[in-house]
Coordinates of C-alpha atoms in Angstrom, one line a residue:
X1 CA 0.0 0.0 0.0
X2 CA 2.5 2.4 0.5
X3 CA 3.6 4.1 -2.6
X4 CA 7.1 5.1 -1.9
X5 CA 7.9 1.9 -0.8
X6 CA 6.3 0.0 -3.5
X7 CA 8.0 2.5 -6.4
X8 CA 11.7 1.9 -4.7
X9 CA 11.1 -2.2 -5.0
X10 CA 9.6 -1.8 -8.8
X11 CA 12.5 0.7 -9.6
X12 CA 14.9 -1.9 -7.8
X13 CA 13.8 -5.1 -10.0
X14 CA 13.3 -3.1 -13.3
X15 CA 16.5 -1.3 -12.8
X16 CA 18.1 -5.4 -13.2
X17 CA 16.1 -5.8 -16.2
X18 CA 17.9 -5.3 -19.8
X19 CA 15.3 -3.7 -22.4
X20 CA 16.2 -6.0 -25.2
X21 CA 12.8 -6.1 -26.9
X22 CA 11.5 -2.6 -27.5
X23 CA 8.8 -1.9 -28.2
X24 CA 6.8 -4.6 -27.1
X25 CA 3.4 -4.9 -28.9
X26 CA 2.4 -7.8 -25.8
X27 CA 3.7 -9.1 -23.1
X28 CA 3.3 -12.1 -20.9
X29 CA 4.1 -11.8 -17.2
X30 CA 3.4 -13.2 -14.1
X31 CA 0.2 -12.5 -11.3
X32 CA 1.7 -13.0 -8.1
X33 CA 2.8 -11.2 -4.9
X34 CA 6.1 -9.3 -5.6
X35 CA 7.6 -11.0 -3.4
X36 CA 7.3 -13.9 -5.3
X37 CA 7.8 -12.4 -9.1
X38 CA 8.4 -8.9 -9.0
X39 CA 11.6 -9.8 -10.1
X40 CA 10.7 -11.4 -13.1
X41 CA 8.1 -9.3 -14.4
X42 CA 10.4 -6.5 -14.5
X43 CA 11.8 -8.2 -17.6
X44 CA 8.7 -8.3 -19.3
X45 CA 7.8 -4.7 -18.0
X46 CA 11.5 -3.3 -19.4
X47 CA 10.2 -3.8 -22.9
X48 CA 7.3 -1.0 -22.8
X49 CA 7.8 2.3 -24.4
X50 CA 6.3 4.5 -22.9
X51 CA 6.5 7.0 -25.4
X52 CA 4.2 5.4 -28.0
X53 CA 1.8 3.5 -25.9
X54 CA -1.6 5.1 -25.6
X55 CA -3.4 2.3 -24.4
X56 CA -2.8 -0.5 -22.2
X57 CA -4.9 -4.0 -22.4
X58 CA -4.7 -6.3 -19.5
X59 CA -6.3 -9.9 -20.3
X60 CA -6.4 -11.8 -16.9
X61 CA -7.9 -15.2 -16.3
X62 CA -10.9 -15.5 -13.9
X63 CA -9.7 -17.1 -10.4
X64 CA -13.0 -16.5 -8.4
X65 CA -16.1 -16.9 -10.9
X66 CA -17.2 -19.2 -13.3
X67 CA -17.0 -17.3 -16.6
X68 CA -17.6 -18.7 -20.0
X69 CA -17.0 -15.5 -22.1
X70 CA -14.9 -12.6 -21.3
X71 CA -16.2 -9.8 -19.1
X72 CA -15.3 -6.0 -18.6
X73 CA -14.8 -3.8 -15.6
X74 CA -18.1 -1.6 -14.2
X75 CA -15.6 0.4 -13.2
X76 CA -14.4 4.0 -15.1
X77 CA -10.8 4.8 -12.6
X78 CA -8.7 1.7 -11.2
X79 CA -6.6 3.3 -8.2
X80 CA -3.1 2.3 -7.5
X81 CA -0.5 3.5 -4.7
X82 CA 1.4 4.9 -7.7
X83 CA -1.7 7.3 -9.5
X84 CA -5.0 6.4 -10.9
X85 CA -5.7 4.2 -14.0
X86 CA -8.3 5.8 -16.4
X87 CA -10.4 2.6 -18.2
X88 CA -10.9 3.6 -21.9
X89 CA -14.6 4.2 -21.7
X90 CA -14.5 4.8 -26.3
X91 CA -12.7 1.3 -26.4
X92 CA -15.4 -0.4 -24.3
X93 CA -18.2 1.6 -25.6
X94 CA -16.6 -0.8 -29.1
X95 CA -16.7 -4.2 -27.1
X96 CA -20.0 -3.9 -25.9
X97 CA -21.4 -3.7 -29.3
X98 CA -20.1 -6.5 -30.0
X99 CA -22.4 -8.4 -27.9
X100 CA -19.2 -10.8 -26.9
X101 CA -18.3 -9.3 -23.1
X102 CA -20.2 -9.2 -19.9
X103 CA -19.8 -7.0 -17.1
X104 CA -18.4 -8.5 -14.1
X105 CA -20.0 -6.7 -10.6
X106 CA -17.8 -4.7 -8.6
X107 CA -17.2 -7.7 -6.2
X108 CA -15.8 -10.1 -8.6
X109 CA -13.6 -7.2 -9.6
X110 CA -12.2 -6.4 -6.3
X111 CA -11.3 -10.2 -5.7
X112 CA -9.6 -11.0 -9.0
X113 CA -6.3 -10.4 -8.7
X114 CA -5.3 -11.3 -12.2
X115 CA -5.3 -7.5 -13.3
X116 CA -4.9 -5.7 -10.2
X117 CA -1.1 -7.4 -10.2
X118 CA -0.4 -5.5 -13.2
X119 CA -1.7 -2.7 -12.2
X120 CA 1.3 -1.2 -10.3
X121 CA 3.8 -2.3 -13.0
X122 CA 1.9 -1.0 -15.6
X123 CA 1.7 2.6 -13.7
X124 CA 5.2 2.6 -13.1
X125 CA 6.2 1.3 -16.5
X126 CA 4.4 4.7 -18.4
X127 CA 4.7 7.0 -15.4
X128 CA 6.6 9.5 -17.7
X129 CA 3.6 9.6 -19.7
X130 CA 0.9 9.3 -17.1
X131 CA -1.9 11.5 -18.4
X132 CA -1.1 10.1 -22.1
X133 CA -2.9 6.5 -22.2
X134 CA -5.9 4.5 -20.7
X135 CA -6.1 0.8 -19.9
X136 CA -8.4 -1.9 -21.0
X137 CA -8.9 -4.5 -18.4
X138 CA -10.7 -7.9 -20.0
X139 CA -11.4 -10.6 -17.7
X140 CA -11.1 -13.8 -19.7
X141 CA -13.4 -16.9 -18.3
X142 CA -12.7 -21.0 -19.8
X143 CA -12.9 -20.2 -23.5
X144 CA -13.6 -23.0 -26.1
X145 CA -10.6 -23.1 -28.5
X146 CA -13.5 -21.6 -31.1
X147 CA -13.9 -18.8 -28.6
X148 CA -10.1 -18.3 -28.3
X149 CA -10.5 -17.6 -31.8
X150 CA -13.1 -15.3 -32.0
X151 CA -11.7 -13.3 -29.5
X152 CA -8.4 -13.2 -31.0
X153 CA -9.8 -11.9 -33.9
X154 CA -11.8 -9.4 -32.4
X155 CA -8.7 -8.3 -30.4
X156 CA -6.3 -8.6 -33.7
X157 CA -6.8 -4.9 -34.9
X158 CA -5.9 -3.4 -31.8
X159 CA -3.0 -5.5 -31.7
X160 CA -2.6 -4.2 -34.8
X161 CA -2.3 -0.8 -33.8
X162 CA 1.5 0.5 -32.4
X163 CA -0.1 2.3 -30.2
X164 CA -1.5 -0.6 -28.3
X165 CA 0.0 -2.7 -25.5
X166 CA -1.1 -5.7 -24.6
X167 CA -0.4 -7.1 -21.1
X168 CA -1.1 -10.9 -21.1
X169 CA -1.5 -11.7 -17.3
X170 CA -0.3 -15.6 -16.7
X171 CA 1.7 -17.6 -14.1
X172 CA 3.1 -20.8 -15.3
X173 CA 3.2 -24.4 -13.4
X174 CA 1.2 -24.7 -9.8
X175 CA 2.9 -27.8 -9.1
X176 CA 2.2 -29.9 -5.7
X177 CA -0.5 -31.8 -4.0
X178 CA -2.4 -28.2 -2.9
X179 CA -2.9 -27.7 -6.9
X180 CA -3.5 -31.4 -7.4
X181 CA -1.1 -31.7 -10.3
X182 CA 2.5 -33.6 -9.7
X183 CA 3.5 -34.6 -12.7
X184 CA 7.5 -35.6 -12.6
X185 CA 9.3 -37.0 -15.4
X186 CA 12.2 -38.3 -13.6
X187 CA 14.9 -38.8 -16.1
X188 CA 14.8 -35.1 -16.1
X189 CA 16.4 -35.3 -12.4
X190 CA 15.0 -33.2 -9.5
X191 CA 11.2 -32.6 -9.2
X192 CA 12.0 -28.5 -10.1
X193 CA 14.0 -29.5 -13.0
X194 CA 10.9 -31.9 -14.6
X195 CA 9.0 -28.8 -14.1
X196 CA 11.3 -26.4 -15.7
X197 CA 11.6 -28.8 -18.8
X198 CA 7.7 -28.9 -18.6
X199 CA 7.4 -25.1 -18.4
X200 CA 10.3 -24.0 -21.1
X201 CA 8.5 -26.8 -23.7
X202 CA 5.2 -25.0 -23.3
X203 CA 7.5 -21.6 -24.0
X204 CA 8.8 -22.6 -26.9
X205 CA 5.8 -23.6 -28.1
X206 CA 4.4 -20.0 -26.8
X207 CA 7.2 -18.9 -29.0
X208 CA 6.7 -20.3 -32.3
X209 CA 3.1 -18.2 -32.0
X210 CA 0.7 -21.3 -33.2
X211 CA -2.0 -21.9 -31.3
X212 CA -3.1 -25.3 -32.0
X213 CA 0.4 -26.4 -30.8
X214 CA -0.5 -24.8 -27.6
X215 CA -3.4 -26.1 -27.6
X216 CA -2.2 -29.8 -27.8
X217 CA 0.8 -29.3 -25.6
X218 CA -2.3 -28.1 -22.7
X219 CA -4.1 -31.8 -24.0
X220 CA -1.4 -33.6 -23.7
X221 CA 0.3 -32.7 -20.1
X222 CA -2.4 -30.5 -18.6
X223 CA -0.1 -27.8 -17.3
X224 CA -1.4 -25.8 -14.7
X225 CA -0.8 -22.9 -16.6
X226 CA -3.6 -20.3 -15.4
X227 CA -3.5 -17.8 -18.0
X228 CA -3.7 -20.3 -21.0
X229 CA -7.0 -18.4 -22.4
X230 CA -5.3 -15.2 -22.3
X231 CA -2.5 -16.3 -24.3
X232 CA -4.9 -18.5 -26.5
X233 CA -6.8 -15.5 -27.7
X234 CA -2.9 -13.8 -27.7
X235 CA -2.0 -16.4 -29.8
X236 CA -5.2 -16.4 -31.9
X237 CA -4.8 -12.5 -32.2
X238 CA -1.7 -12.9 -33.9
X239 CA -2.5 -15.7 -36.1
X240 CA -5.0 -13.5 -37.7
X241 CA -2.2 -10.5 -38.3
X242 CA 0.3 -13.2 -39.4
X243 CA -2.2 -14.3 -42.1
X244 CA -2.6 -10.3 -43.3
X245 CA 1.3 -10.4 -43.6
X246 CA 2.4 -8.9 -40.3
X247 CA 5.9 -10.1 -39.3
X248 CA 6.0 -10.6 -35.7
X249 CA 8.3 -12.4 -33.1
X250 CA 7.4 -14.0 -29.4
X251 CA 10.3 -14.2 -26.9
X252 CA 10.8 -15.8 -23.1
X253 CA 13.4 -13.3 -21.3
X254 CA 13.3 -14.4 -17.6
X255 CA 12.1 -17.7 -15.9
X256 CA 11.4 -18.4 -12.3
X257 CA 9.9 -20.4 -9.7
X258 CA 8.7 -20.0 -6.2
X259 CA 10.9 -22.7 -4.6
X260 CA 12.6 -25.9 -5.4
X261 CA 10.5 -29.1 -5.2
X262 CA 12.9 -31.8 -4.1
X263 CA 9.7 -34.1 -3.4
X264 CA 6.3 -34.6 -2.7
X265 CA 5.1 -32.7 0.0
X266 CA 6.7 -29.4 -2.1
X267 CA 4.5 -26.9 -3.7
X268 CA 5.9 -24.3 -6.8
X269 CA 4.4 -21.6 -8.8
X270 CA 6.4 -21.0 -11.9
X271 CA 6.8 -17.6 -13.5
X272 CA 7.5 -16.7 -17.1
X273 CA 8.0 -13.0 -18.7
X274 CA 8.8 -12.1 -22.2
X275 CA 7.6 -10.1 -25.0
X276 CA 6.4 -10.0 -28.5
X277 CA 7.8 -7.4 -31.0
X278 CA 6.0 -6.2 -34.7
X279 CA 8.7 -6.0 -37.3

């Protein structure tokens, strides 16, 4: 809560952060306390320019409520210890048309912490241009891969746009009894080493930007990845610009976890951050 405090540890962790990718048109990066992933967010944060973003979308997955669709704020101002984030009441005014989004109540919006996570880092990221942009939280519920596809579609001419940012709010794998998932492929050695193999095959497969792979890596070794609709409709977005001819790459900077599992009674979160730059 306090913002001095909170501006001197997100100056701290981007200041360790190279900006190798700029501009970023997306980014992926983690949801959880600082603590845990402050650090490597910053690496996925370091790749904003601040100077040519005007709006900021944040696509987190829904933690509290069952959602079938994706859902947008009833909210105008989102308040951080840093300053307040305006929502972009012209780009939502464009969604609802659509007939695609509902609204998620106040309540459900206050206890998702999907986007709120972002929040700060996104603040800090543009602070040099704080009264230049507005944000555009999405709450994305269990899409179908059909509705990954819609969406991305919908979403692909924003991402179209340089001016756009997308902020693609996932951890990677919840691994221990607590998240009932322990899968361990042991020739891979230690239990965090099997889930780092796990983890960096499903980034490479987030890499090569084809969402069907994604899709069938999630089929085949169910990885608790929470923000796989987010980066489904990411990945569907930029199928549909890479059929118009848009020349885009997707790249992993910084990987983490929470702790070591050495055996069964452990528990990790995995955390992932990289960024994908428009040629």
């Amino acid at each position: 809560a306090p913002g001095p405090q909170l501006n001197a540890q997100l100056e701290g962790w981007l200041s360790q952060a190279q900006s190798t990718k700029r501009p970023a048109r997306a980014i992926i990066a983690p949801h959880a306390g600082y603590t845990y992933c402050g650090a490597c967010a910053a690496h996925a944060y370091k790749q904003v320019d601040p100077t040519i973003t005007r709006r900021v979308f944040i696509l987190g997955p829904s933690h509290h409520v069952p959602l079938s669709r994706c859902a947008l704020s009833p909210a105008e101002i989102y308040r951080t210890p840093l300053y307040d984030l305006r929502i972009d009441q012209k780009v939502y005014a464009d969604l609802w048309k659509t007939g695609m989004f509902e609204r998620m109540s106040l309540q459900t919006d206050e206890d998702e912490h999907s986007i709120e996570m972002h929040l700060p880092y996104t603040a800090k990221a543009m602070e040099s241009h704080k009264d230049d942009f507005s944000i555009v939280p999405v709450l994305v519920g269990a899409l179908s891969e059909s509705k990954e596809q819609e969406y991305g579609k919908l979403l692909s001419k924003y991402l179209a746009d340089p001016s756009n940012l997308f902020v693609i709010s996932s951890d990677f794998c919840h691994w221990g009894q607590r998240f009932r998932y322990t899968y361990y492929d042991e020739s891979q050695g230690e239990i965090y080493r099997s889930i780092e193999h796990l983890d960096k095959m499903g980034m490479s497969i987030i890499e090569q930007l084809d969402p069907i792979s994604f899709s069938n890596y999630l089929k085949k070794y169910h990885n608790t990845i929470c923000g796989r609709h987010p980066i489904g409709v990411l990945l569907n977005a930029v199928a549909e610009l890479k059929k118009n001819g848009v020349d885009m790459n997707f790249s992993f900077l910084n990987y983490a976890q929470s702790s070591q599992c050495r055996n069964w009674q452990d528990s990790s979160v995995s955390y992932a951050a990289g960024a994908l730059v428009v040629h």
